[in-house]
PDB file of C-alpha atoms in Angstrom:
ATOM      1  CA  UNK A   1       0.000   0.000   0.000  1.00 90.00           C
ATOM      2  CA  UNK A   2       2.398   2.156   0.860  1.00 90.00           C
ATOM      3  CA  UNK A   3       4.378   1.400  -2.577  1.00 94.00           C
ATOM      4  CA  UNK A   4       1.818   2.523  -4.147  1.00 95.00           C
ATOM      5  CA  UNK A   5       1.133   6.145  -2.508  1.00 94.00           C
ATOM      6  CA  UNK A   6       4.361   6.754  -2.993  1.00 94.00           C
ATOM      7  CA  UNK A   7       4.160   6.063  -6.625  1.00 95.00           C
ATOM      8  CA  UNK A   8       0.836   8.201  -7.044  1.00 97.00           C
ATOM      9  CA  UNK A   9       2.990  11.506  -5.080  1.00 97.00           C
ATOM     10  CA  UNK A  10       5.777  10.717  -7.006  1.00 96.00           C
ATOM     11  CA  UNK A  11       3.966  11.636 -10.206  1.00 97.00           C
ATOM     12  CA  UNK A  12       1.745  14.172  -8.958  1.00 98.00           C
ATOM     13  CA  UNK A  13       4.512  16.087  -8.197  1.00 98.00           C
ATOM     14  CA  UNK A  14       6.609  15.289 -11.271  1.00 97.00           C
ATOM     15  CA  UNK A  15       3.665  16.445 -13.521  1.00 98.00           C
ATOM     16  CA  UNK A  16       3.601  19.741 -10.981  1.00 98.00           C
ATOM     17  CA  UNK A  17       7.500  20.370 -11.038  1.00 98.00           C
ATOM     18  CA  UNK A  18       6.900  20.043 -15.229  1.00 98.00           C
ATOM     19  CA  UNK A  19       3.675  22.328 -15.207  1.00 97.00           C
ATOM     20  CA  UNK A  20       5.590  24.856 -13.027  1.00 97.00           C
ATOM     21  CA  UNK A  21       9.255  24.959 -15.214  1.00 97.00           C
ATOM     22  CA  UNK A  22       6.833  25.330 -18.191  1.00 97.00           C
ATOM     23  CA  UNK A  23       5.468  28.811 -16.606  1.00 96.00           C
ATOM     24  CA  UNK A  24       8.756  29.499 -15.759  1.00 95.00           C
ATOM     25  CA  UNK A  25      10.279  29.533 -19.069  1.00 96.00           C
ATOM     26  CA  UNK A  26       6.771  30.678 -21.076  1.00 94.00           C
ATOM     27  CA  UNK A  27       5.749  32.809 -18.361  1.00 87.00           C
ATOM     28  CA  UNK A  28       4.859  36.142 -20.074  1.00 91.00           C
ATOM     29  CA  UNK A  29       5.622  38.320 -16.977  1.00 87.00           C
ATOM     30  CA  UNK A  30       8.266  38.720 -14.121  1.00 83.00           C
ATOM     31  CA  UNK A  31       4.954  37.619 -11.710  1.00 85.00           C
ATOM     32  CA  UNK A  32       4.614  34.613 -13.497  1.00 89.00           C
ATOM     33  CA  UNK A  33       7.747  33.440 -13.516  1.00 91.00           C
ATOM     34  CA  UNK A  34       8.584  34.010  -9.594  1.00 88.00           C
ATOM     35  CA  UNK A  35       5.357  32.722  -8.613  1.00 90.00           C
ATOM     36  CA  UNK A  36       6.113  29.363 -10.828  1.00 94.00           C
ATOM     37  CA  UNK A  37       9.493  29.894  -9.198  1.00 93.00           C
ATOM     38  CA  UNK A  38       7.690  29.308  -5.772  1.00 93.00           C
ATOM     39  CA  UNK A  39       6.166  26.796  -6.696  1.00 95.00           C
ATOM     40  CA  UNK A  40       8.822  24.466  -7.565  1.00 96.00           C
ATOM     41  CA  UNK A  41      10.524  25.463  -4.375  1.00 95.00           C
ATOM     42  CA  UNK A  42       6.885  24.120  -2.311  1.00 96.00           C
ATOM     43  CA  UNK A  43       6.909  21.131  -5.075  1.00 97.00           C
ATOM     44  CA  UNK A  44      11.045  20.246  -4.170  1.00 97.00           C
ATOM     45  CA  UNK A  45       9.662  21.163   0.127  1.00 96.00           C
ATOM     46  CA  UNK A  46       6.980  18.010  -0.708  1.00 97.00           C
ATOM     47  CA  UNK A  47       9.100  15.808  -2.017  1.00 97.00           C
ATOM     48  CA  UNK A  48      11.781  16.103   0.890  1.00 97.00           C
ATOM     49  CA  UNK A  49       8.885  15.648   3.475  1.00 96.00           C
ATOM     50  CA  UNK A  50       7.600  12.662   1.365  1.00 96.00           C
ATOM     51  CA  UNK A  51      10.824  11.166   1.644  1.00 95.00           C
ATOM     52  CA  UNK A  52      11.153  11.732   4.854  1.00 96.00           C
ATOM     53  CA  UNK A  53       8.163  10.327   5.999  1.00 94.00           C
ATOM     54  CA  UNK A  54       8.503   7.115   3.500  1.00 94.00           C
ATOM     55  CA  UNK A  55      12.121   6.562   4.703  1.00 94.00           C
ATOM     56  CA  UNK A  56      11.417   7.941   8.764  1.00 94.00           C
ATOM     57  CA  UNK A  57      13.894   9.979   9.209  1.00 96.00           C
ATOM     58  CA  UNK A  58      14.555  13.867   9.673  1.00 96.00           C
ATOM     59  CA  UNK A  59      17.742  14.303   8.072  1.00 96.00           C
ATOM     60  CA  UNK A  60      16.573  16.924   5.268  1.00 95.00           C
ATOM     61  CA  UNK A  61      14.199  18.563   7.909  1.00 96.00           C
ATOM     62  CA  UNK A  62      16.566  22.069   7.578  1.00 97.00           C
ATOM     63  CA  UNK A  63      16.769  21.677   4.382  1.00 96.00           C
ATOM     64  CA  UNK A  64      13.132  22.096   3.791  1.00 97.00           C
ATOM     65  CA  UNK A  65      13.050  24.837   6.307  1.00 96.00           C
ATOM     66  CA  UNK A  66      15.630  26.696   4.464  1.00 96.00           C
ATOM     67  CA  UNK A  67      13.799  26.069   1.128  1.00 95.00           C
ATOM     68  CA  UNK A  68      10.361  27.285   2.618  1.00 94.00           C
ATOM     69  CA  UNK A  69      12.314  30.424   4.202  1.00 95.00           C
ATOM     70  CA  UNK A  70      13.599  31.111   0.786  1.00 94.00           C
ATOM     71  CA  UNK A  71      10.950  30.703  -1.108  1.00 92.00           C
ATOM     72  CA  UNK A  72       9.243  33.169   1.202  1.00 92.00           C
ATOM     73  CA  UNK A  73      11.682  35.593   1.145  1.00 93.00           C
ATOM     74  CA  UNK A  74      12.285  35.860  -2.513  1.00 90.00           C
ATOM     75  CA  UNK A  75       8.252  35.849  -3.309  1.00 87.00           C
ATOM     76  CA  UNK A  76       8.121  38.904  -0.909  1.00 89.00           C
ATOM     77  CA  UNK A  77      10.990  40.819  -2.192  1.00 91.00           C
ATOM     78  CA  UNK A  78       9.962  40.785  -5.825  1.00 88.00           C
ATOM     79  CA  UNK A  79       6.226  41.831  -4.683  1.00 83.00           C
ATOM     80  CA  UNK A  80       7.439  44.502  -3.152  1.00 87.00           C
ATOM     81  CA  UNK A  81       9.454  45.242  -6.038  1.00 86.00           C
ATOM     82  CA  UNK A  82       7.112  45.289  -8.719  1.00 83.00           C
ATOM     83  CA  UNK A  83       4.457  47.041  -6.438  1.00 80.00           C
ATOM     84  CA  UNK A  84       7.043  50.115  -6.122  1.00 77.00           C
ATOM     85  CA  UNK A  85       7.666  49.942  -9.931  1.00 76.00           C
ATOM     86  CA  UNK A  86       4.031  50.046 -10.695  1.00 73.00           C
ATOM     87  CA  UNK A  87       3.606  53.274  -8.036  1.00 71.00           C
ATOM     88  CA  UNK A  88       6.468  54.809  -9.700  1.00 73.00           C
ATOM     89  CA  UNK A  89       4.472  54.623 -13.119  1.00 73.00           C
ATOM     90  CA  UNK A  90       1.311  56.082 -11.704  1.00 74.00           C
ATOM     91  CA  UNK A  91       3.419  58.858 -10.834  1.00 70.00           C
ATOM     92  CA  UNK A  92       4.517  60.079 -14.240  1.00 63.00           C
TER      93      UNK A  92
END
């Protein structure tokens, strides 16, 4: 049984990880791509903690904390980016 969730997760997430470096190289905006970006990152955070829980252990548990932490980080700073350059065209 457990064989076979790990074979169902293993290709849900492949097929995600494809559908997200697809809108990462056609995405037709900066937004796009970063948010696709993200995505992988939460896709690559899933497959540690699948791996983790099929094998049970914790050694990659700070590596998908530093992931998630980055993944944050980087989606905020390019928000906060493009919401400055969008103010800044209002302006003129």
């Amino acid at each position: 049984m457990m064989q076979l969730v790990l074979t169902i997760t293993s290709v849900v997430l492949s097929l995600a990880a494809a559908g997200a470096i697809i809108r990462i190289s056609r995405g037709p905006s900066l937004l796009d791509r970063v948010l696709a970006a993200d995505v992988l990152l939460a896709i690559l955070g899933a497959a540690l903690c699948i791996d983790m829980a099929a094998n049970r252990h914790l050694n990659n548990l700070m590596l998908v904390v530093a992931v998630s932490i980055i993944g944050f980080i980087g989606s905020v700073t390019v928000a906060r980016f493009v919401a400055d350059r969008r103010e800044h065209a209002r302006e003129s």
